[in-house]
Amino acid sequence: MISGLLQYEFLQNAFLTGMIIGVIAPLLGVFIVVRRLSLIADALSHVTLAGIAASLLLEKKFMIFSGLNPLYMGMAFSVGGSLFIEKLRTVYKHYQELAIPIILSGGIGLGVIFISLADGFNTDLFSYLFGSVSAVSRADLWTILIISILVIALVVLLYKELFLLSFDEEYARATGIAAKTLHFIFIIMVALVIAASMRIVGILLVSSLMTLPVAASIRFAKGFKQTIFFSILFGEVSVLGGLFLSYYLDLAPGGTIVMIAVLILVLAIWLKKRAATRSI
Amino acid sequence: MDTNDYIVQVQDLYYRYDKENVLENINLSIKKGSFLAIVGPNGSGKSTLLKLMLGLIKPQQGLIRLFGQDINKFKEQHKIGFVSQKANSFNTGFPATVFEVVASGLTKKLGLFNFLRKTDHVKIKQAIESVGMGKFLDRNIGELSGGQQQRVFIARALVSEPELLILDEPTVGVDVQNVNSFYGMLETLNKEKGITLLLVTHDIGTISEKVTNVACLNKNMHFHGSAEEFEQLKINDVSEIYGHDVHVLTHDHHHHGGGHLHD
C-alpha cells in the first residue's frame, strides 16, 4: 500500500482527507456528546444527502452545472439544515429533540425526491452513502483542508467559551457569554465537518465518527482535554486502520472505519469494567 | 443615600409570568460587605428574583441597579459570582476535572481569544484551596459528593474575585453534617475576604445566626431588615409574614441547627 500511496493520487487524497477528518470529527464530537446533541449529527448528514442529490440532479439536467462539485451543495444544505434545527428548537421549547426527526426525515424525503426526479443515479450516489476511497478528488481535499483549519482555529480560540457553554449553559449566560452566537458558530462548524467527512465514511456513517471515539474515551479520561485527546487518537486509529484494512481486504471503507471504532469502544468498556472490579 | 454603598438596589419591581404576578412591588437593597439571606417557601419567587438580578430575565416594571449602574447598562459581570442550584444545571457525567471547572469561572474575565496565564493557574489553585478542595484538583467533578461539588462551584465563582457572591439554595444535596461547616466557610468568605453574600434559601433556622440581614419573600417582600430584628420576630409573626399557614418544624438538635419552613 505504501507504494500505492506514492503512486496513486486518489489514494493520497483519501489518506490525507482521512487523517484530517480523523481529527476534526471527534474534536467537535466531544462537544456534541457532552451537550447531548449526538443525534444532530445524524439529522444534518441526511440533509447533506439532499444537497448532494440536488447537485447530482442539476448536473444531470443542466449542462452548466456539469463541473459542480456536489460537496459544495451538500455543505450549503447542511448549514441550512442546522439553521432550521435551531429555529425549530425555539419553536418547540419544551420538545427540543423534536427538531431532529423533523429535519432528518425532511432531509431524506427531499433527497429521495431529487433522486427519483433524476431517474436514479449511477454508483456515484452509492459512494456518497457509504463512503469511498476512490471518490475523493484533489478539489475535495483542498476544501476539506480549509474547513478543518477554520474549525480547529475556532475551537482553539473559543475553547474556554465552548467548554463553559457545554458544561453549564445557565452559568455561561449568567456570566455574560454570548451563548446564542456561540451555539450558532458551533452548529455551523458541525454542519461543515459533517459535509467534509461524508466523502470518506459516507452520509449514513458520519455521525458515528463524531460519537464513537468520544463514547470510548469518556469511559476513562480524566478531564475534558484528555477526553479530546483520546477521542482524536481513537478517531485517527479508526480512520487510518479502516482505510488500510478496506484497501487490502477490499471492503467498504466507511463500514470498516466504523467497525474499528466500535471495537475500540467495546474494548474501552471492557477494560474499564475489569479495572473497576479489580480495584474492589 | 449614597448609591455607591449599595451593591444591589431593587425598586418597585414587578414580574409577571402567564398573566400572573410572580413578584409584586419588590424593594431590596444590599449593602457592601453584608450577608443577606432571602428566605421564602417554594414558589415564592426567590429564584425568579435572582434571575432578574442576574439579568437572565427582564422585569415588566421596576428598576434594578448593580454597583450603582442600571442593569441594562451593566457590563462588569465578573464582579458577581453565581452559584446555582447544582441539581438542575449540571451533567454529572461530564468529563471535567475540578481544576477545569474552576478555571471556567475566568472565562468572561479573561475575554475572548485569551488563554490562561501562569498567574491564573495560581489563582485557580488558591480558589480551590479556599473552599477546602485542594486535594481534589485532578478529580473528575462527577466523582465527588454533592457537598464537594457545591464547594467546587463556589470556587468557580470565587476565582474571578467577585465583590458579590450569589448562592441559590446552596445546601440542597449537601448532607446535614456538612451544612454547618459549609455555612462556616461562607461566613469566613464574608468576614475575612469582605465578599458581599446573597443567599437564597428556605432554611430559616440555620442561617439567621450567620447572616447580617434577612429578607422574607412570598410574592411580596414581607420583611427586610437586620438579622437581629428578624430574630425578635416570633414564630407566629413569621407565619403571618408568609401570608398563609406555615409550619416551622424543629428538627432534632443533635444533627440540625434549627427549623425548616414548609408551605
Coordinates of C-alpha atoms in Angstrom, one line a residue:
Chain A
M1 CA 0.0 0.0 0.0
I2 CA 2.9 2.4 0.7
S3 CA 4.0 2.1 -2.9
G4 CA 0.4 2.6 -3.9
L5 CA 0.3 5.7 -1.8
L6 CA 3.2 7.2 -3.6
Q7 CA 1.9 6.1 -7.0
Y8 CA -1.8 6.9 -7.0
E9 CA -3.2 10.4 -6.4
F10 CA -6.6 9.1 -5.3
L11 CA -5.0 7.1 -2.5
Q12 CA -3.1 10.1 -1.3
N13 CA -6.3 12.2 -1.4
A14 CA -8.2 9.5 0.6
F15 CA -5.5 9.2 3.2
L16 CA -4.9 12.9 3.7
T17 CA -8.6 13.5 3.9
G18 CA -9.0 10.6 6.3
M19 CA -6.2 12.0 8.6
I20 CA -7.9 15.4 8.6
I21 CA -11.4 14.2 9.4
G22 CA -10.0 11.7 12.0
V23 CA -9.1 14.9 13.9
I24 CA -12.0 17.3 13.3
A25 CA -14.9 14.9 13.6
P26 CA -14.0 13.6 17.1
L27 CA -12.9 17.1 18.1
L28 CA -16.4 18.5 17.5
G29 CA -17.8 15.2 18.6
V30 CA -16.6 15.7 22.2
F31 CA -18.7 18.9 22.4
I32 CA -21.7 17.3 20.7
V33 CA -21.7 14.3 23.0
V34 CA -21.3 16.2 26.3
R35 CA -24.0 18.6 25.2
R36 CA -26.3 15.6 24.5
L37 CA -26.7 16.6 20.8
S38 CA -25.5 13.3 19.3
L39 CA -28.5 13.0 17.0
I40 CA -28.0 16.4 15.4
A41 CA -25.1 14.9 13.5
D42 CA -27.4 12.2 12.1
A43 CA -30.0 14.8 11.1
L44 CA -27.5 17.0 9.4
S45 CA -25.9 14.2 7.5
H46 CA -29.3 13.3 6.0
V47 CA -29.8 16.9 5.0
T48 CA -26.4 16.8 3.3
L49 CA -27.6 13.8 1.3
A50 CA -30.5 16.0 0.0
G51 CA -27.9 18.6 -1.1
I52 CA -25.8 16.1 -2.9
A53 CA -28.8 14.6 -4.6
A54 CA -29.8 18.1 -5.7
S55 CA -26.4 18.8 -7.0
L56 CA -26.3 15.5 -8.9
L57 CA -29.7 16.2 -10.3
L58 CA -28.7 19.7 -11.6
E59 CA -25.6 18.2 -13.1
K60 CA -27.7 15.6 -15.0
K61 CA -30.4 18.0 -16.2
F62 CA -28.4 21.2 -16.9
M63 CA -25.1 21.3 -18.8
I64 CA -24.0 24.5 -16.9
F65 CA -23.7 22.5 -13.6
S66 CA -21.7 19.7 -15.1
G67 CA -18.5 20.8 -13.3
L68 CA -20.1 21.5 -10.0
N69 CA -18.6 19.6 -7.0
P70 CA -21.6 18.1 -5.1
L71 CA -19.7 18.7 -1.9
Y72 CA -20.5 22.4 -2.0
M73 CA -24.2 21.9 -2.3
G74 CA -24.1 19.3 0.4
M75 CA -22.4 21.8 2.7
A76 CA -24.9 24.5 1.8
F77 CA -27.8 22.2 2.7
S78 CA -26.1 21.0 5.9
V79 CA -25.6 24.6 7.1
G80 CA -29.2 25.4 6.1
G81 CA -30.4 22.4 8.0
S82 CA -28.5 23.4 11.1
L83 CA -30.2 26.8 11.0
F84 CA -33.6 25.1 10.6
I85 CA -32.9 22.9 13.6
E86 CA -32.1 26.0 15.7
K87 CA -35.3 27.6 14.6
L88 CA -37.4 24.5 15.4
R89 CA -35.7 24.3 18.8
T90 CA -37.0 27.8 19.7
V91 CA -40.5 27.0 18.3
Y92 CA -40.7 23.7 20.3
K93 CA -39.1 25.0 23.5
H94 CA -40.3 22.0 25.6
Y95 CA -39.7 19.4 22.9
Q96 CA -36.3 20.4 21.6
E97 CA -35.4 16.9 20.4
L98 CA -38.4 17.1 18.0
A99 CA -36.3 19.3 15.7
I100 CA -34.0 16.3 15.0
P101 CA -36.6 13.8 13.5
I102 CA -38.3 16.7 11.6
I103 CA -35.0 17.7 9.9
L104 CA -33.8 14.1 9.5
S105 CA -37.0 12.9 7.7
G106 CA -37.2 16.2 5.8
G107 CA -33.7 15.6 4.5
I108 CA -34.3 12.1 3.4
G109 CA -37.7 13.0 1.8
L110 CA -36.1 15.8 -0.2
G111 CA -33.2 13.6 -1.2
V112 CA -35.4 10.8 -2.4
I113 CA -37.5 13.2 -4.5
F114 CA -34.3 14.6 -6.1
I115 CA -33.1 11.1 -6.8
S116 CA -36.4 10.0 -8.4
L117 CA -36.5 13.2 -10.4
A118 CA -33.2 12.2 -11.9
D119 CA -34.5 8.7 -12.7
G120 CA -31.9 7.3 -10.3
F121 CA -28.2 7.9 -10.3
N122 CA -25.2 5.7 -11.1
T123 CA -22.8 4.3 -8.5
D124 CA -21.8 7.9 -7.6
L125 CA -24.6 8.2 -5.1
F126 CA -23.7 4.8 -3.5
S127 CA -20.2 6.2 -2.8
Y128 CA -21.8 9.2 -1.0
L129 CA -24.0 6.9 1.1
F130 CA -21.3 4.6 2.3
G131 CA -18.1 6.4 1.6
S132 CA -15.4 5.7 -0.9
V133 CA -11.6 5.7 -1.2
S134 CA -11.5 6.4 -4.9
A135 CA -14.1 9.2 -4.9
V136 CA -12.0 11.9 -3.1
S137 CA -10.7 14.4 -5.6
R138 CA -7.9 16.9 -5.1
A139 CA -10.5 19.6 -5.0
D140 CA -12.4 17.8 -2.2
L141 CA -9.1 17.5 -0.3
W142 CA -8.4 21.3 -0.5
T143 CA -12.0 22.2 0.5
I144 CA -11.8 19.8 3.5
L145 CA -8.4 21.1 4.5
I146 CA -9.6 24.7 4.5
I147 CA -12.7 23.8 6.6
S148 CA -10.6 21.9 9.1
I149 CA -8.1 24.7 9.5
L150 CA -11.1 27.0 10.1
V151 CA -12.7 24.6 12.6
I152 CA -9.5 23.9 14.6
A153 CA -8.7 27.6 14.8
L154 CA -12.2 28.4 16.1
V155 CA -12.2 25.6 18.6
V156 CA -8.8 26.7 19.9
L157 CA -9.7 30.4 20.1
L158 CA -13.1 29.8 21.6
Y159 CA -12.1 26.8 23.7
K160 CA -12.9 28.3 27.1
E161 CA -16.2 29.7 25.9
L162 CA -17.3 26.4 24.3
F163 CA -16.3 24.5 27.4
L164 CA -18.4 26.7 29.6
L165 CA -21.3 26.6 27.2
S166 CA -21.2 22.8 27.2
F167 CA -20.6 22.3 30.9
D168 CA -23.1 24.8 32.3
E169 CA -25.2 26.8 29.8
E170 CA -27.1 28.7 32.5
Y171 CA -23.9 29.8 34.2
A172 CA -22.4 30.8 30.8
R173 CA -25.4 33.1 30.2
A174 CA -25.3 34.4 33.7
T175 CA -21.7 35.4 33.3
G176 CA -22.5 37.3 30.1
I177 CA -21.2 34.9 27.5
A178 CA -23.0 35.4 24.1
A179 CA -24.4 31.8 24.3
K180 CA -26.7 32.2 21.3
T181 CA -23.9 33.4 19.0
L182 CA -21.5 30.8 20.2
H183 CA -24.0 28.0 19.7
F184 CA -24.7 29.3 16.2
I185 CA -21.0 29.2 15.3
F186 CA -20.8 25.8 16.8
I187 CA -23.7 24.3 14.9
I188 CA -22.3 25.7 11.6
M189 CA -19.0 24.1 12.3
V190 CA -20.7 20.8 12.9
A191 CA -22.6 21.1 9.6
L192 CA -19.4 21.8 7.7
V193 CA -17.5 18.9 9.3
I194 CA -20.3 16.5 8.5
A195 CA -20.3 17.5 4.9
A196 CA -16.5 17.2 4.8
S197 CA -16.4 13.8 6.5
M198 CA -19.1 12.2 4.4
R199 CA -16.7 11.7 1.4
I200 CA -14.7 9.0 3.3
V201 CA -17.2 7.5 5.7
G202 CA -20.4 8.1 3.9
I203 CA -23.5 10.0 4.9
L204 CA -25.0 7.1 6.8
L205 CA -21.9 6.7 9.0
V206 CA -20.7 10.2 9.5
S207 CA -22.3 10.6 12.9
S208 CA -20.5 7.5 14.2
L209 CA -17.1 9.1 13.6
M210 CA -18.2 12.0 15.8
T211 CA -19.7 10.0 18.6
L212 CA -18.0 6.5 18.9
P213 CA -14.4 7.7 19.7
V214 CA -15.9 10.1 22.3
A215 CA -18.0 7.4 23.8
A216 CA -14.9 5.3 24.3
S217 CA -12.6 8.0 25.7
I218 CA -15.3 9.3 28.1
R219 CA -15.1 5.9 29.9
F220 CA -11.7 6.6 31.4
A221 CA -10.4 10.0 30.5
K222 CA -9.6 12.4 33.4
G223 CA -10.8 15.8 32.4
F224 CA -12.0 17.5 29.3
K225 CA -8.7 18.0 27.5
Q226 CA -7.8 14.4 28.0
T227 CA -11.2 13.4 26.6
I228 CA -10.5 15.4 23.5
F229 CA -7.0 13.9 23.2
F230 CA -8.2 10.3 23.4
S231 CA -11.2 11.0 21.1
I232 CA -8.9 12.2 18.4
L233 CA -6.5 9.4 18.9
F234 CA -9.3 6.8 18.6
G235 CA -10.7 8.7 15.6
E236 CA -7.3 8.5 13.8
V237 CA -6.8 4.9 14.6
S238 CA -10.2 4.1 13.3
V239 CA -9.9 6.1 10.1
L240 CA -6.3 5.0 9.2
G241 CA -6.8 1.4 10.3
G242 CA -10.1 1.3 8.4
L243 CA -8.6 2.7 5.2
F244 CA -5.7 0.2 5.3
L245 CA -7.9 -2.8 6.0
S246 CA -10.5 -1.8 3.4
Y247 CA -7.8 -1.4 0.8
Y248 CA -6.2 -4.8 1.4
L249 CA -9.4 -6.7 2.1
D250 CA -11.4 -4.9 -0.5
L251 CA -14.1 -3.8 2.0
A252 CA -16.2 -0.6 2.1
P253 CA -14.0 2.0 3.9
G254 CA -16.9 3.7 5.8
G255 CA -18.1 0.4 7.3
T256 CA -14.6 -0.8 8.2
I257 CA -13.7 2.6 9.9
V258 CA -16.9 2.4 12.0
M259 CA -16.4 -1.2 13.0
I260 CA -12.9 -0.4 14.2
A261 CA -14.4 2.5 16.2
V262 CA -17.0 0.1 17.7
L263 CA -14.2 -2.4 18.6
I264 CA -12.3 0.4 20.4
L265 CA -15.5 1.3 22.2
V266 CA -16.1 -2.3 23.3
L267 CA -12.5 -2.6 24.5
A268 CA -12.8 0.6 26.5
I269 CA -15.9 -0.5 28.2
W270 CA -14.5 -3.9 29.0
L271 CA -11.1 -2.6 30.3
K272 CA -12.9 -0.1 32.5
K273 CA -15.1 -2.8 33.9
R274 CA -12.1 -5.0 34.6
A275 CA -10.3 -2.2 36.3
A276 CA -13.3 -1.4 38.4
T277 CA -13.7 -4.9 39.6
R278 CA -10.0 -5.3 40.3
S279 CA -9.8 -2.2 42.4
I280 CA -12.5 -3.6 44.7
Chain B
M1 CA -28.4 57.7 50.5
D2 CA -25.1 57.3 48.6
T3 CA -25.6 54.8 45.8
N4 CA -22.0 53.6 46.0
D5 CA -22.6 51.9 49.3
Y6 CA -25.1 49.6 47.8
I7 CA -24.2 46.7 45.6
V8 CA -27.7 45.9 44.6
Q9 CA -30.8 48.1 44.6
V10 CA -34.2 46.9 43.5
Q11 CA -37.0 49.4 43.3
D12 CA -40.8 48.8 42.7
L13 CA -40.1 45.6 40.8
Y14 CA -42.9 43.6 39.2
Y15 CA -42.5 40.4 37.3
R16 CA -45.4 38.6 35.6
Y17 CA -45.5 35.2 34.0
D18 CA -48.6 33.9 32.2
K19 CA -50.5 37.0 33.3
E20 CA -49.9 36.2 36.9
N21 CA -47.7 38.2 39.2
V22 CA -44.8 36.2 40.4
L23 CA -43.2 39.2 42.2
E24 CA -45.1 42.3 43.3
N25 CA -43.7 45.7 44.4
I26 CA -40.3 44.4 45.5
N27 CA -37.9 46.8 47.1
L28 CA -34.5 45.5 48.2
S29 CA -31.1 46.9 48.9
I30 CA -27.9 45.1 49.6
K31 CA -25.1 47.0 51.4
K32 CA -21.5 46.4 50.6
G33 CA -20.0 43.8 53.0
S34 CA -23.3 42.4 54.2
F35 CA -24.5 38.9 54.2
L36 CA -28.2 38.8 53.2
A37 CA -30.4 35.8 53.2
I38 CA -33.6 35.8 51.2
V39 CA -36.0 33.3 52.7
G40 CA -39.3 32.1 51.5
P41 CA -41.3 29.0 50.8
N42 CA -41.1 27.1 47.5
G43 CA -42.8 29.1 44.7
S44 CA -42.4 32.4 46.5
G45 CA -40.4 33.9 43.6
K46 CA -36.9 33.7 45.2
S47 CA -35.2 32.1 42.2
T48 CA -37.1 34.5 39.9
L49 CA -35.8 37.5 41.8
L50 CA -32.2 36.1 41.4
K51 CA -32.7 35.6 37.7
L52 CA -33.9 39.2 37.5
M53 CA -30.8 40.4 39.4
L54 CA -28.5 38.4 37.1
G55 CA -30.2 39.9 34.1
L56 CA -31.3 36.4 32.8
I57 CA -34.9 37.7 32.6
K58 CA -36.3 41.2 32.4
P59 CA -39.0 42.7 34.7
Q60 CA -42.2 44.2 33.3
Q61 CA -41.9 47.1 35.7
G62 CA -39.3 48.4 38.1
L63 CA -35.6 49.2 38.4
I64 CA -32.6 47.2 39.2
R65 CA -29.2 48.8 39.9
L66 CA -26.0 46.8 40.2
F67 CA -23.0 48.6 41.7
G68 CA -24.9 51.8 41.2
Q69 CA -25.5 51.2 37.5
D70 CA -28.7 50.4 35.7
I71 CA -28.7 46.6 35.0
N72 CA -29.3 47.2 31.3
K73 CA -26.0 49.1 31.1
F74 CA -24.1 46.9 33.5
K75 CA -21.1 45.2 31.8
E76 CA -19.0 44.1 34.8
Q77 CA -20.5 40.7 35.3
H78 CA -17.2 39.4 36.6
K79 CA -17.9 41.4 39.8
I80 CA -20.8 39.0 40.5
G81 CA -20.2 35.3 41.3
F82 CA -23.2 33.0 41.0
V83 CA -23.7 29.5 42.3
S84 CA -26.9 28.0 41.1
Q85 CA -28.9 25.0 42.4
K86 CA -26.4 22.5 41.2
A87 CA -29.0 19.8 40.5
N88 CA -30.7 21.4 37.6
S89 CA -27.9 22.7 35.5
F90 CA -25.1 20.2 35.6
N91 CA -24.5 16.9 33.9
T92 CA -22.7 14.7 36.5
G93 CA -21.2 12.5 33.7
F94 CA -19.4 15.5 32.3
P95 CA -15.7 14.7 31.9
A96 CA -14.1 17.7 33.5
T97 CA -11.6 17.9 36.4
V98 CA -12.1 20.2 39.4
F99 CA -9.3 22.4 38.0
E100 CA -11.0 22.7 34.6
V101 CA -14.4 23.5 36.2
V102 CA -12.9 26.2 38.4
A103 CA -10.9 27.6 35.5
S104 CA -14.1 28.1 33.6
G105 CA -15.0 30.8 36.1
L106 CA -12.4 33.0 34.5
T107 CA -13.9 32.8 31.0
K108 CA -15.6 36.1 31.0
K109 CA -12.9 38.0 32.9
L110 CA -10.1 36.8 30.5
G111 CA -12.2 37.8 27.5
L112 CA -12.4 36.3 24.0
F113 CA -9.3 34.7 22.4
N114 CA -7.2 34.9 25.6
F115 CA -5.7 31.9 27.3
L116 CA -4.9 31.1 30.9
R117 CA -1.7 32.6 32.1
K118 CA 0.6 31.3 34.9
T119 CA -0.9 33.8 37.3
D120 CA -4.3 32.5 36.5
H121 CA -3.2 28.9 37.4
V122 CA -2.1 30.2 40.8
K123 CA -5.5 32.0 41.3
I124 CA -7.4 28.9 40.3
K125 CA -5.5 26.7 42.8
Q126 CA -6.0 29.4 45.5
A127 CA -9.7 29.4 44.9
I128 CA -9.8 25.6 45.2
E129 CA -7.8 25.7 48.4
S130 CA -10.1 28.4 49.9
V131 CA -13.1 26.0 49.7
G132 CA -11.0 23.2 51.1
M133 CA -10.8 21.1 47.9
G134 CA -7.1 21.3 47.3
K135 CA -6.7 17.6 47.4
F136 CA -9.2 17.0 44.5
L137 CA -7.6 19.2 41.8
D138 CA -7.4 16.4 39.2
R139 CA -10.6 14.5 40.1
N140 CA -13.4 14.4 37.7
I141 CA -16.3 16.5 39.0
G142 CA -18.8 13.6 38.8
E143 CA -16.7 11.5 41.2
L144 CA -17.3 14.0 44.1
S145 CA -20.1 14.1 46.6
G146 CA -22.9 16.7 46.4
G147 CA -21.3 18.9 49.1
Q148 CA -17.9 18.7 47.5
Q149 CA -19.3 19.6 44.1
Q150 CA -21.0 22.6 45.6
R151 CA -17.7 23.8 47.1
V152 CA -16.1 23.4 43.6
F153 CA -18.9 25.6 42.2
I154 CA -18.2 28.2 44.9
A155 CA -14.5 28.1 43.9
R156 CA -15.5 28.7 40.3
A157 CA -17.5 31.7 41.4
L158 CA -14.6 33.0 43.6
V159 CA -11.9 32.6 41.0
S160 CA -12.9 35.8 39.2
E161 CA -12.6 37.6 42.5
P162 CA -16.2 38.8 42.7
E163 CA -17.4 41.5 45.1
L164 CA -20.8 39.9 45.3
L165 CA -21.4 36.2 45.6
I166 CA -25.0 34.9 44.9
L167 CA -25.9 31.5 46.1
D168 CA -29.2 29.8 45.2
E169 CA -30.2 27.1 47.7
P170 CA -26.6 26.0 48.1
T171 CA -27.2 23.4 50.7
V172 CA -29.7 21.3 48.7
G173 CA -27.9 18.0 48.2
V174 CA -25.4 18.7 51.0
D175 CA -25.6 16.2 53.8
V176 CA -26.8 17.6 57.2
Q177 CA -23.5 17.1 59.0
N178 CA -21.7 19.2 56.4
V179 CA -24.2 22.1 56.3
N180 CA -22.7 23.8 59.3
S181 CA -19.2 23.7 58.1
F182 CA -20.5 24.9 54.8
Y183 CA -22.1 28.0 56.4
G184 CA -18.9 28.5 58.4
M185 CA -17.0 28.7 55.2
L186 CA -19.4 31.3 53.8
E187 CA -19.0 33.3 57.0
T188 CA -15.2 33.3 56.5
L189 CA -15.5 34.5 53.0
N190 CA -17.8 37.3 54.1
K191 CA -15.8 38.4 57.1
E192 CA -12.2 37.8 56.1
K193 CA -12.4 38.4 52.3
G194 CA -15.1 41.1 52.6
I195 CA -17.2 39.5 49.9
T196 CA -20.8 40.6 49.9
L197 CA -23.0 37.5 50.1
L198 CA -26.6 36.9 48.9
L199 CA -28.1 33.6 49.8
V200 CA -31.4 32.3 48.8
T201 CA -32.8 29.5 51.0
H202 CA -35.9 28.0 52.5
D203 CA -33.9 27.1 55.5
I204 CA -34.7 29.7 58.2
G205 CA -33.3 28.1 61.3
T206 CA -29.7 27.6 60.5
I207 CA -29.0 30.8 58.7
S208 CA -30.3 33.6 61.0
E209 CA -27.2 33.3 63.2
K210 CA -24.7 33.6 60.4
V211 CA -26.1 36.4 58.3
T212 CA -26.3 40.1 58.9
N213 CA -29.6 40.7 57.0
V214 CA -32.8 38.8 56.2
A215 CA -35.4 39.4 53.6
C216 CA -38.6 37.4 53.7
L217 CA -40.2 36.9 50.3
N218 CA -43.5 35.5 49.2
K219 CA -44.6 37.3 46.1
N220 CA -44.3 40.5 48.1
M221 CA -41.4 41.5 50.3
H222 CA -42.8 40.8 53.8
F223 CA -39.8 41.7 55.8
H224 CA -36.5 43.3 55.0
G225 CA -34.1 44.1 57.9
S226 CA -31.2 43.1 60.0
A227 CA -30.8 39.6 61.4
E228 CA -31.4 40.9 65.0
E229 CA -34.7 42.3 64.0
F230 CA -35.6 39.1 62.3
E231 CA -34.7 37.1 65.4
Q232 CA -37.1 39.1 67.5
L233 CA -40.0 38.1 65.4
K234 CA -42.0 35.3 66.9
I235 CA -42.9 32.2 65.0
N236 CA -46.5 33.5 64.7
D237 CA -45.2 36.6 63.1
V238 CA -43.2 34.5 60.7
S239 CA -46.3 32.6 59.5
E240 CA -48.1 35.9 59.2
I241 CA -45.3 37.2 57.1
Y242 CA -45.7 34.3 54.7
G243 CA -49.4 35.2 54.4
H244 CA -50.7 31.7 54.8
D245 CA -50.5 28.6 57.0
V246 CA -46.8 27.8 57.6
H247 CA -45.3 25.1 59.9
V248 CA -42.0 25.8 61.4
L249 CA -40.6 22.3 62.0
T250 CA -38.0 21.9 64.7
H251 CA -35.6 19.1 64.0
D252 CA -33.6 17.0 66.4
H253 CA -30.9 19.4 67.6
H254 CA -28.2 16.7 67.6
H255 CA -27.8 16.9 63.9
H256 CA -29.6 20.0 62.9
G257 CA -29.3 23.6 64.0
G258 CA -32.8 24.9 63.6
G259 CA -36.0 24.7 61.7
H260 CA -37.3 24.4 58.2
L261 CA -40.1 26.3 56.6
H262 CA -42.7 24.3 54.7
D263 CA -45.7 25.5 52.8

